[in-house]
Coordinates of C-alpha atoms in Angstrom, one line a residue:
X1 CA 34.6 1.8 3.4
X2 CA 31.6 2.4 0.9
X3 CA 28.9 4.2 1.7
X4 CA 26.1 2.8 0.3
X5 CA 23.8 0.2 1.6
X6 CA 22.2 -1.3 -1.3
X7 CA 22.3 -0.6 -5.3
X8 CA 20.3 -0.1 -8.0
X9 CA 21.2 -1.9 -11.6
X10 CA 21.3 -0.6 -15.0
X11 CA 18.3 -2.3 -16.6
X12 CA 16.3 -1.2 -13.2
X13 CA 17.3 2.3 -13.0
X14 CA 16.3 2.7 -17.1
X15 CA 12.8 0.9 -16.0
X16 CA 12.1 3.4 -13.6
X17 CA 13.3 6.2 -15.5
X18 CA 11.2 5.1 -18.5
X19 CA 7.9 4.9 -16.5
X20 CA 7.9 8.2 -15.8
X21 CA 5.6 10.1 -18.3
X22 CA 7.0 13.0 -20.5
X23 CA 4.5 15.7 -21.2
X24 CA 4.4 17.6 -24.7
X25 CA 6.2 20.9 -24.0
X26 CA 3.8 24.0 -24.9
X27 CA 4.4 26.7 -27.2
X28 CA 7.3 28.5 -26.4
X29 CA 8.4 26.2 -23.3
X30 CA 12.4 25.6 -23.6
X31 CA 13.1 21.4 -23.2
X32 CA 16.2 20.9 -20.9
X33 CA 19.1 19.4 -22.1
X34 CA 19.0 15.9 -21.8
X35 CA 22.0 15.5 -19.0
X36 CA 19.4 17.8 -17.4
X37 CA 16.1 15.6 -17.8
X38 CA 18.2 12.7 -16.8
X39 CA 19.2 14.2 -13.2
X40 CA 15.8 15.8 -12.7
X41 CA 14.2 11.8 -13.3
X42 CA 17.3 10.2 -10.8
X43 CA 16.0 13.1 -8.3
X44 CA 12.5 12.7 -8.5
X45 CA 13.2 9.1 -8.0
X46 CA 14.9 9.6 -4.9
X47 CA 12.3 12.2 -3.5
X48 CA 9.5 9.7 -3.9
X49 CA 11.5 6.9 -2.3
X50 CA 11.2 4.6 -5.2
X51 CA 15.2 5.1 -5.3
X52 CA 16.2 5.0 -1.4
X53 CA 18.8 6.8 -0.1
X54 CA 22.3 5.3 0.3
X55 CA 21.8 3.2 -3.2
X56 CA 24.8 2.7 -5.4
X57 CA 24.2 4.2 -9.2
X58 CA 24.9 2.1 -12.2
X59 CA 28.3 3.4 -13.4
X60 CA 28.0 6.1 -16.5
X61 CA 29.5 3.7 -19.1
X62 CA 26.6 0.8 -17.9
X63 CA 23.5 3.2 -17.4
X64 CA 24.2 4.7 -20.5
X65 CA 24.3 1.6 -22.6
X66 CA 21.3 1.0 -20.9
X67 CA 19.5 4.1 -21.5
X68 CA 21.1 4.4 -25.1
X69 CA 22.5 7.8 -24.4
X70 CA 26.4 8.8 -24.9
X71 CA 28.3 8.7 -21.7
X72 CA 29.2 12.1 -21.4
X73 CA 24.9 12.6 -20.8
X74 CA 25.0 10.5 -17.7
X75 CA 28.8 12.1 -16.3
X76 CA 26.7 15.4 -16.7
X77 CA 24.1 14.0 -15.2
X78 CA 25.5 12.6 -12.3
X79 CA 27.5 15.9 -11.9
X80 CA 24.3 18.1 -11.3
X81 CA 23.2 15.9 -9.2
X82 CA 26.1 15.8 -7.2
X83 CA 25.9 19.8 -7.0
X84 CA 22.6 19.5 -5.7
X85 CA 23.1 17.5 -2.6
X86 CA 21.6 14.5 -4.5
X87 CA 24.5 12.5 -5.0
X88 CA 27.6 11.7 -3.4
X89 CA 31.0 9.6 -5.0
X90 CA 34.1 8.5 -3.9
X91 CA 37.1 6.9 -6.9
X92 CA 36.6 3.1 -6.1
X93 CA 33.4 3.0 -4.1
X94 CA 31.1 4.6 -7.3
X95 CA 28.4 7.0 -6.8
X96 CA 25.4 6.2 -4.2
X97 CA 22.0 8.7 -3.7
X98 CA 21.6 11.2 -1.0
X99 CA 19.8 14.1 -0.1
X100 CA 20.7 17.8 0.9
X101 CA 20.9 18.6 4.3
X102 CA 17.8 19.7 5.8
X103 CA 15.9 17.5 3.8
X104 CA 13.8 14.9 5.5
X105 CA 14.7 11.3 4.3
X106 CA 12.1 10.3 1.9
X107 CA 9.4 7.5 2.9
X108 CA 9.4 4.2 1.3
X109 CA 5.9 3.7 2.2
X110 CA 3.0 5.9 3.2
X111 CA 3.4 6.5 6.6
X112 CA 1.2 9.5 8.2
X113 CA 2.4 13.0 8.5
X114 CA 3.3 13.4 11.9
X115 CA 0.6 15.5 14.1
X116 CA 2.7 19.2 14.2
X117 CA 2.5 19.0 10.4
X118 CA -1.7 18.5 10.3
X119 CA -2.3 22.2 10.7
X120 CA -0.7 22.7 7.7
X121 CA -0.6 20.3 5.2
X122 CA -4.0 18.2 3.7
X123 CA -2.4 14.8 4.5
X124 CA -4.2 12.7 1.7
X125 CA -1.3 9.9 2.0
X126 CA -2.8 7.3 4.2
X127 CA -6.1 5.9 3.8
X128 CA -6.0 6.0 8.0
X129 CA -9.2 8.1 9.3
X130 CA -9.8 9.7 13.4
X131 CA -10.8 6.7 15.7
X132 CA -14.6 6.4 16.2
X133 CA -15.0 7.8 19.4
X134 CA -16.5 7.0 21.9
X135 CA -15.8 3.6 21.4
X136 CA -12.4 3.7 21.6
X137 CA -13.0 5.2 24.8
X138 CA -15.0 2.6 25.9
X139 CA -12.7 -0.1 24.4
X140 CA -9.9 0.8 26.5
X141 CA -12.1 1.7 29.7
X142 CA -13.3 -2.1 29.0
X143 CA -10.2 -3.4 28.8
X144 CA -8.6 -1.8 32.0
X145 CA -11.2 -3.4 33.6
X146 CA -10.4 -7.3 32.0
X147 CA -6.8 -6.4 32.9
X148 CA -6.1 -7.6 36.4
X149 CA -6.1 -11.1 36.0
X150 CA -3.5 -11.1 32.9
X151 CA -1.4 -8.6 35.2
X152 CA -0.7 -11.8 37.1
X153 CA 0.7 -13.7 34.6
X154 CA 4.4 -13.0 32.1
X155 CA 2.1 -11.9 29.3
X156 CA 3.3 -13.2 26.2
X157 CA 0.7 -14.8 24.3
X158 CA 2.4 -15.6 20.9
X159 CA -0.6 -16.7 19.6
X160 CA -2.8 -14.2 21.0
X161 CA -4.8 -14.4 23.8
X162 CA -7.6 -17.4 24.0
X163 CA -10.5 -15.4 24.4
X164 CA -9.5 -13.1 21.4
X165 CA -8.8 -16.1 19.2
X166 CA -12.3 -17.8 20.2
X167 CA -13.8 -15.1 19.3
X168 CA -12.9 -14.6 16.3
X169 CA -13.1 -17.6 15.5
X170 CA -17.0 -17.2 16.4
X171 CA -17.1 -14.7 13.9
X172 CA -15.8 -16.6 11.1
X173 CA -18.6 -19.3 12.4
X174 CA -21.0 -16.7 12.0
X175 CA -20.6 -16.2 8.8
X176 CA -20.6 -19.6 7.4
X177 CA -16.9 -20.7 7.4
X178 CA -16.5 -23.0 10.2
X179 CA -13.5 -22.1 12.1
X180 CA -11.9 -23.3 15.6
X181 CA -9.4 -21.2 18.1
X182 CA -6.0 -23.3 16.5
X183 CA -6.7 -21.9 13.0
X184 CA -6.5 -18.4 14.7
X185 CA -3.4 -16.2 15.4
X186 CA -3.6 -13.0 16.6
X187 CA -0.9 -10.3 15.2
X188 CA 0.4 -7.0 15.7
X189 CA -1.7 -5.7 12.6
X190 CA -2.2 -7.0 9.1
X191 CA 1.2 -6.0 8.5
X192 CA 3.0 -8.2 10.9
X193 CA 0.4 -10.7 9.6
X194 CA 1.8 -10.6 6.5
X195 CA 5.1 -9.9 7.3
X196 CA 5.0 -13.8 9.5
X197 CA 3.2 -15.3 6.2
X198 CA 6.0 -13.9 3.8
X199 CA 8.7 -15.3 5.8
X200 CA 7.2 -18.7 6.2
X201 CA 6.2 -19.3 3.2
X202 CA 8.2 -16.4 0.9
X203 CA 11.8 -17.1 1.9
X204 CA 14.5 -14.5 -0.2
X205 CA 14.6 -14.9 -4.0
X206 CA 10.8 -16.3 -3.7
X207 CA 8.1 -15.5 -6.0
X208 CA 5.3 -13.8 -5.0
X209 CA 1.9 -13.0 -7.0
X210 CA 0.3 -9.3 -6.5
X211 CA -2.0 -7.3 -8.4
X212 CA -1.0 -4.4 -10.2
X213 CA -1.9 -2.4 -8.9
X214 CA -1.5 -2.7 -4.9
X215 CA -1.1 -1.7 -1.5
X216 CA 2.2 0.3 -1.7
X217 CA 3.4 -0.8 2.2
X218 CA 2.5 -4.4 1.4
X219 CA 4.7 -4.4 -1.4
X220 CA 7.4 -3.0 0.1
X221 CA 7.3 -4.9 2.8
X222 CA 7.6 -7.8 0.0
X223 CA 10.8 -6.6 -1.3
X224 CA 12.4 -5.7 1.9
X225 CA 11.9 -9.6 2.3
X226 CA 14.1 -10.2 -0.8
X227 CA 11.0 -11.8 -2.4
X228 CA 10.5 -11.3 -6.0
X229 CA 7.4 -9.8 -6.9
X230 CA 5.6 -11.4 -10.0
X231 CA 2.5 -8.4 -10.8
X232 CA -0.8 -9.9 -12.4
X233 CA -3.0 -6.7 -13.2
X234 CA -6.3 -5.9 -12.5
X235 CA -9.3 -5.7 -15.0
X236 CA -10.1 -2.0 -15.8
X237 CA -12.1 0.1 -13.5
X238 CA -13.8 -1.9 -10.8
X239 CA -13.5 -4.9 -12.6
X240 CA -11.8 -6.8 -10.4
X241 CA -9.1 -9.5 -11.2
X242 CA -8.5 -10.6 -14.6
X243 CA -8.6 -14.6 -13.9
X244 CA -7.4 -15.7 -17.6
X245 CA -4.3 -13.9 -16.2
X246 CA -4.2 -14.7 -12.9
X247 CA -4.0 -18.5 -14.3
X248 CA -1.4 -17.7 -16.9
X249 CA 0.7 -16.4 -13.9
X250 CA 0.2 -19.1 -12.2
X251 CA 1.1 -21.8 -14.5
X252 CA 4.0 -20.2 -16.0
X253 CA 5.8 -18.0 -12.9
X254 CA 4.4 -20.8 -10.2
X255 CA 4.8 -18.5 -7.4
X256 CA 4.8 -19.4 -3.8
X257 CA 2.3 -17.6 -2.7
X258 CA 0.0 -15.1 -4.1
X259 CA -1.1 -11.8 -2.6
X260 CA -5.0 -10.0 -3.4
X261 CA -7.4 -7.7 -2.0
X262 CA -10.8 -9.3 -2.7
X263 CA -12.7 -7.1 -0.5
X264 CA -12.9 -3.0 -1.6
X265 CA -9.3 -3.4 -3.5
X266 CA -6.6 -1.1 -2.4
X267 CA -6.3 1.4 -4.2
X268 CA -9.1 0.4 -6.8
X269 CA -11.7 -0.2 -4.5
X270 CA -12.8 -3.2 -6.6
X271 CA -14.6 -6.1 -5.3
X272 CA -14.2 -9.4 -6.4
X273 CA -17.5 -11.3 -6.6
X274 CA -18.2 -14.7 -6.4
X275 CA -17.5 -16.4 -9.5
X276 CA -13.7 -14.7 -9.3
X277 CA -12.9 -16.3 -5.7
X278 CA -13.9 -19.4 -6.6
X279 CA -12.1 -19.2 -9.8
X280 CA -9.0 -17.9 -8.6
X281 CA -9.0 -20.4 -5.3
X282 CA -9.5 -23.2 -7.8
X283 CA -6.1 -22.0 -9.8
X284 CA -3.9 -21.4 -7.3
X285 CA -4.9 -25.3 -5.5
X286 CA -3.5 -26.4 -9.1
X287 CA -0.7 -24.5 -8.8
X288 CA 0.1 -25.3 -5.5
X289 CA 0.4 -21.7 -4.5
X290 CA -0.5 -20.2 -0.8
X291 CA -3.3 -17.8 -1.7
X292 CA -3.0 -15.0 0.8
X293 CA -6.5 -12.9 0.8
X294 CA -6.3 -9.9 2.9
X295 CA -10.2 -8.8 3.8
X296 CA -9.0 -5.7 6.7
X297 CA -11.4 -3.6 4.3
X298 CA -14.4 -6.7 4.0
X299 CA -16.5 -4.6 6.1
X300 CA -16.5 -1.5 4.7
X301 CA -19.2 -1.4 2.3
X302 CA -20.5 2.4 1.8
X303 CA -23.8 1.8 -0.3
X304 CA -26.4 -0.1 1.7
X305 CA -27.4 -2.6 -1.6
X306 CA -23.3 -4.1 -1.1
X307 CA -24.3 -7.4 -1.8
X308 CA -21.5 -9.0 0.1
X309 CA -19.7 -12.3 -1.5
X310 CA -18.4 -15.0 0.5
X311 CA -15.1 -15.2 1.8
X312 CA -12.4 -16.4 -0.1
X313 CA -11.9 -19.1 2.5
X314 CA -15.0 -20.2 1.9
X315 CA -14.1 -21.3 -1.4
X316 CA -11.0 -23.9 0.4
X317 CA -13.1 -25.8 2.1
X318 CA -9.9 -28.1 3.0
X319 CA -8.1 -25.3 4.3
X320 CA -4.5 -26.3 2.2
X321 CA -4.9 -23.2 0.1
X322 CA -6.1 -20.1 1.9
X323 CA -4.9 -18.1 3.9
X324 CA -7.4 -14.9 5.2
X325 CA -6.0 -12.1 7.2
X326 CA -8.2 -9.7 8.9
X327 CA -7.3 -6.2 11.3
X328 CA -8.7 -4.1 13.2
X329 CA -6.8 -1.0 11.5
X330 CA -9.4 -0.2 8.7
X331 CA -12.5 -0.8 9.7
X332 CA -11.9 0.8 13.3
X333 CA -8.5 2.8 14.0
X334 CA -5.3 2.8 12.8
X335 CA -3.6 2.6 16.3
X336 CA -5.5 0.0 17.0
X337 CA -2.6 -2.4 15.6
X338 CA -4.6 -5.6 16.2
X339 CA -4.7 -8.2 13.6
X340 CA -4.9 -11.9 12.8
X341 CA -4.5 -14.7 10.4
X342 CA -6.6 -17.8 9.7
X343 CA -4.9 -20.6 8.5
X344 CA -4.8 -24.4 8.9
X345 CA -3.8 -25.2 12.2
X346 CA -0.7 -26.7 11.1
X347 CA 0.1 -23.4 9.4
X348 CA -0.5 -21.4 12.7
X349 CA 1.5 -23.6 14.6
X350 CA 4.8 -22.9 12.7
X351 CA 3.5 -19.3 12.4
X352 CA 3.6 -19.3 16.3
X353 CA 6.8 -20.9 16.6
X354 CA 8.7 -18.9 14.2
X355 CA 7.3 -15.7 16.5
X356 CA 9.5 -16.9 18.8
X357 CA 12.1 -14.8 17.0
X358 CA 10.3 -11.6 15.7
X359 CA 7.7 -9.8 18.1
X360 CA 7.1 -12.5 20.8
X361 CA 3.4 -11.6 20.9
X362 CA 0.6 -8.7 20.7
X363 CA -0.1 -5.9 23.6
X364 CA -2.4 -7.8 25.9
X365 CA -4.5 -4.6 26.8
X366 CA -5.1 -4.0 23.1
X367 CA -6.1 -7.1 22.4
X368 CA -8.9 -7.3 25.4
X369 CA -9.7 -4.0 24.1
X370 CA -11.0 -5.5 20.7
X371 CA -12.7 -8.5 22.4
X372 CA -14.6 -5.8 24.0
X373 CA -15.7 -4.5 21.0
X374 CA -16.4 -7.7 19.9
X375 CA -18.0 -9.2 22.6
X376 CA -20.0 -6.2 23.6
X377 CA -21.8 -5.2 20.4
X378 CA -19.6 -1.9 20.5
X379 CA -17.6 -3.1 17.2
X380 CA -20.8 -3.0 14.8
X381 CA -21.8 0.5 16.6
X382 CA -17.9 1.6 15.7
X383 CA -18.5 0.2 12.1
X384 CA -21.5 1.7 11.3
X385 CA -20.1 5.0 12.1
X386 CA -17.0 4.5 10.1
X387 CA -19.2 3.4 7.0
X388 CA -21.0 6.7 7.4
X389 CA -17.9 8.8 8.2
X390 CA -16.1 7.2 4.9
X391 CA -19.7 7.4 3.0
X392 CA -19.8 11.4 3.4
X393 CA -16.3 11.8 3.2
X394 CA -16.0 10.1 -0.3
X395 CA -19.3 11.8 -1.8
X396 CA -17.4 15.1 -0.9
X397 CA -14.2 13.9 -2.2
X398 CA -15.7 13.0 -5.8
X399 CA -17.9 15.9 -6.0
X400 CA -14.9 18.5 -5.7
X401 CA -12.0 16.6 -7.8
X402 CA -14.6 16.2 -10.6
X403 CA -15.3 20.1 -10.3
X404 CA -11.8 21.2 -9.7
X405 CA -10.1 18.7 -11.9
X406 CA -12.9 17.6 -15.0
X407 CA -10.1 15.7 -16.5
X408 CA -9.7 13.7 -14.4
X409 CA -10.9 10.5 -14.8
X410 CA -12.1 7.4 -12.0
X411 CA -14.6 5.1 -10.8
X412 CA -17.1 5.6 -7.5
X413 CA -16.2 2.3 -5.9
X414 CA -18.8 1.3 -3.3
X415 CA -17.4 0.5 -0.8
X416 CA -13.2 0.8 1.3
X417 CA -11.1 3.8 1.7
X418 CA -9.6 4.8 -1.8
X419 CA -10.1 6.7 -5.0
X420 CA -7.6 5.2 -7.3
X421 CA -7.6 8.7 -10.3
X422 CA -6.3 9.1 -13.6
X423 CA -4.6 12.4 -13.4
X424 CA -5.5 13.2 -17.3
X425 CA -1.7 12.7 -18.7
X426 CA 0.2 14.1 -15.6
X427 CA 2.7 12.5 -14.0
X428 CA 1.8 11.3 -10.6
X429 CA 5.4 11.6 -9.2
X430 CA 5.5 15.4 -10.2
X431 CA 1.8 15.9 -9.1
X432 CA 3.1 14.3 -5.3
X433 CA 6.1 16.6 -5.6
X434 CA 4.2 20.0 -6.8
X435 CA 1.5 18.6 -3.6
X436 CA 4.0 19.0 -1.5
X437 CA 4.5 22.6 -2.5
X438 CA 1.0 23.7 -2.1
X439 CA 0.2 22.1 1.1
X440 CA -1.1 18.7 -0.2
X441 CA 0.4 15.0 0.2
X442 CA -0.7 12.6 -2.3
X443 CA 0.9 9.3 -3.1
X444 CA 2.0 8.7 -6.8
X445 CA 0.5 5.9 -8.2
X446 CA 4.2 4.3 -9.3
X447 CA 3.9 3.4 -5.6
X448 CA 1.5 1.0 -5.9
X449 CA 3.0 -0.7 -9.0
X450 CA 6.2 -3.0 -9.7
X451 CA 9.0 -1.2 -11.6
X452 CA 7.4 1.9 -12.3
X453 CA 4.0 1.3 -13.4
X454 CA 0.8 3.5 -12.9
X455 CA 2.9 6.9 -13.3
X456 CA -0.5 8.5 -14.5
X457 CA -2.3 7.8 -11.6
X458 CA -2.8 9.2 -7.7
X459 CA -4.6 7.8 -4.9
X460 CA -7.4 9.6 -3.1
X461 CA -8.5 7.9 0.7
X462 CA -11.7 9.0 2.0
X463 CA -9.7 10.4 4.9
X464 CA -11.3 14.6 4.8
X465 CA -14.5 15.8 3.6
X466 CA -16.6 19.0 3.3
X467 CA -14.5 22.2 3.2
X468 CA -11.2 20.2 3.4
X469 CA -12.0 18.2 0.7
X470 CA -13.0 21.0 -0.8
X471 CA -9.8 22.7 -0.2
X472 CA -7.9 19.7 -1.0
X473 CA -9.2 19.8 -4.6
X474 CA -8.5 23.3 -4.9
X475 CA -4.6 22.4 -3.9
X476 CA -4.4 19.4 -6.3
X477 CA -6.1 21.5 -9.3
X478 CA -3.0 24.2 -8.0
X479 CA 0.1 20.9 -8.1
X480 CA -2.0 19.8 -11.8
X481 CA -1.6 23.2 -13.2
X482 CA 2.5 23.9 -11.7
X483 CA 3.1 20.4 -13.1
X484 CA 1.3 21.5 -17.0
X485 CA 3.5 24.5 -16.7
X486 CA 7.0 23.1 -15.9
X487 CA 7.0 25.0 -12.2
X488 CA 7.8 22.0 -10.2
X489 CA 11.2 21.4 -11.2
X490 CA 13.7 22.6 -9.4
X491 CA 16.3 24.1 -11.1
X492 CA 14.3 27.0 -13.1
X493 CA 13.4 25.1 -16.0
X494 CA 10.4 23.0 -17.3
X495 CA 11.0 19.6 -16.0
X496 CA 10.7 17.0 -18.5
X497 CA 11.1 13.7 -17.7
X498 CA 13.6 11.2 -19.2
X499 CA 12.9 8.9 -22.2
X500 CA 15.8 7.2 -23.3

């Protein structure tokens, strides 16, 4: 019986191997041998999670064609790594990735460091900041106290409870998009928003739209779906989306559906203003592609003169194109895994009924526990605090990575969670792995990208300020110079990344 679980082709494996950036060696630094280069690229890959664990290798006669090296490269190759713990083979079942005992399995995503590790790592992996107390406090104190009458009743709302989804819907009133309750489903998070929207509407082998670059979970969550993703980059800097290609995608992929961050872009921190919504609504209605616009970061302007554009769903006026998801997650806490979608009601009626057979419903308590906020004026308190939490925390942030690390290179964005950094040349995957061994976590920008893109970039969240920030910088100046000198290899030598 074969012991891998999925596989890896040829022409994908030589992508990602490709994408990595090689560094010119110094004076008197000693290049590895190119079998060598070649496992320390398949290792990194599998560190980072970009390769998972349990995925069948292209054999050595098909990833060398590929990589236009001799065989005898990749047998060497695939022989150190197989020394190392990184690789296991069995005649007739090929070779499939692993790691060494005692290593933790590497995360596909960017899920937090657990709590032990806090104490001793500078966790800069999730863009997930401390709750605003008191007002979680208060939420859940409010909610107990709304909870007796639901007690008396089986408590699966599937599309979330009626006084949640009224008011939001009141909220999208508010600010001039008329909505009713049936356009409203509430979900366990923007995640299992998304995840219900993808399987509607992005069934396996399905094209999807994404910038490039973007939220690393969203995407994976993509591909775990079997959908295929189609990336459409962003303009430079804060830019925003680049509509004449947006519309060339469009046109000429015709994906189902289409995913973007208008709203304090992750990981750019771009917003889209109001010319580009209306644009890119108007393209995808031609198409006849779902536009999915996730705003969980729409209130999290940091600068006080954030001119706010409308919401993309005001530009769909008929409701046939847009679909908005919102959460609770960013603007207020992570653990608060309360979301929602607004949709055409005939969209959140098969949304509901195909709940049926995923997650039933959201927790009732958390649920009452937003309406609280909501309903009680305690959400804009919570807000506020987060904006000025997030404000202090990136001014700190930007003031010791430009010290620390001048060559850096980025733009302030003015509102969200996210510095989204040019790492002057390095390689984002060895500046993550070398972070690791000076008590930082960083995600590599490669994770945010389709196939390997973004390799010279990191993103920063606005998740630590003052003297951790501080300290941060110093430890990501520390991974920067290990990475210039060759130290974060593993076997002795200066790494150096493979270019076929």
């Amino acid at each position: 019986m074969a012991q891998w679980t999925s596989a890896v082709g040829p022409a994908q494996l030589a992508r990602l191997l490709n994408s990595q950036q090689d560094r010119p060696a110094g004076p008197g630094t000693r290049r590895p041998p190119a079998y060598r280069a070649l496992a320390d690229g398949i290792r990194l890959l599998v560190l980072e999670g970009r390769v998972p664990v349990a995925a069948r290798l292209p054999a050595e006669r098909e990833l060398a064609l590929a990589l236009s090296v001799s065989r005898t490269t990749v047998a060497a190759a695939y022989e150190a790594l197989r020394a190392e713990g990184f690789l296991e083979s069995r005649r007739g079942a090929g070779s499939w990735t692993a790691v060494p005992a005692g290593n933790p399995l590497p995360a596909r995503g960017l899920e937090p460091l657990p709590p032990e590790a806090l104490g001793s790592v500078i966790d800069l992996g999730t863009a997930a900041p401390p709750a605003p107390e008191p007002w979680l406090t208060r939420a859940v104190q409010g909610a107990l106290a709304e909870l007796p009458p639901y007690a008396h009743t089986h408590g699966d709302y599937p599309a979330g409870l009626p006084v949640l989804r009224s008011m939001i819907a009141e909220r999208y009133t508010a600010r001039g998009i008329p909505t009713m309750p049936e356009q409203i489903m509430v979900t366990t998070g923007a995640m299992g928003a998304i995840d219900a929207i993808c399987h509607l509407f992005g069934g396996r082998g399905e094209r999807i739209a994404v910038e490039s670059p973007s939220y690393a979970n969203i995407l994976q969550l993509m591909r775990e779906a079997g959908a295929r993703l189609v990336p459409v980059a962003m303009a430079e800097g804060l830019g925003g989306w680049d509509l004449d290609r947006w519309r060339q995608v469009l046109r000429e992929a015709a994906p189902r559906v289409a995913y973007v961050v208008a709203d304090f872009h992750n990981p750019t921190g771009a917003l889209a203003d109001d010319d580009q919504r209306r644009r890119l609504v108007d393209a995808a209605r031609s198409a006849g592609t779902v536009l999915v616009a996730d705003e969980t970061m729409s209130e999290l302007w940091l600068d006080d003169d954030v001119a706010m554009p409308r919401p993309v769903c005001g530009f769909d006026p008929a409701g046939s194109t847009v679909i908005t998801v919102g959460s609770a997650s960013k603007a207020f806490w992570a653990g608060m895994r309360i979301g929602w979608v607004r949709a055409a009601p005939d969209v959140i009626r098969s949304l509901v009924a195909a709940r049926a057979y995923a997650d039933l419903g959201t927790p009732v308590l958390e649920q009452l526990a937003v309406n609280w906020l909501f309903s009680t004026g305690g959400w804009a308190q919570a807000v506020d605090l987060r904006r000025a939490q997030a404000r202090e925390n990136r001014d700190a942030l930007v003031t010791a990575v430009r010290r620390e690390l001048p060559t850096w290179e980025f733009e302030v964005p003015r509102g969200g969670l996210t510095l989204w950094v040019r790492t002057g040349g390095l390689s984002g995957s060895r500046l993550a792995e070398a972070g690791e061994r000076v008590g930082v976590r960083v995600p590599s920008g490669p994770r945010f990208g389709v196939d390997g893109a973004f390799e010279g970039y990191v993103r920063l969240p606005f998740t630590v300020g003052g003297a951790v920030a501080e300290e941060a910088a110093v430890r990501l100046a520390a991974a920067a110079r290990m990475v210039e000198s060759g130290a974060s290899g593993g076997n002795g030598e200066a790494p150096r990344t493979f270019v076929a």
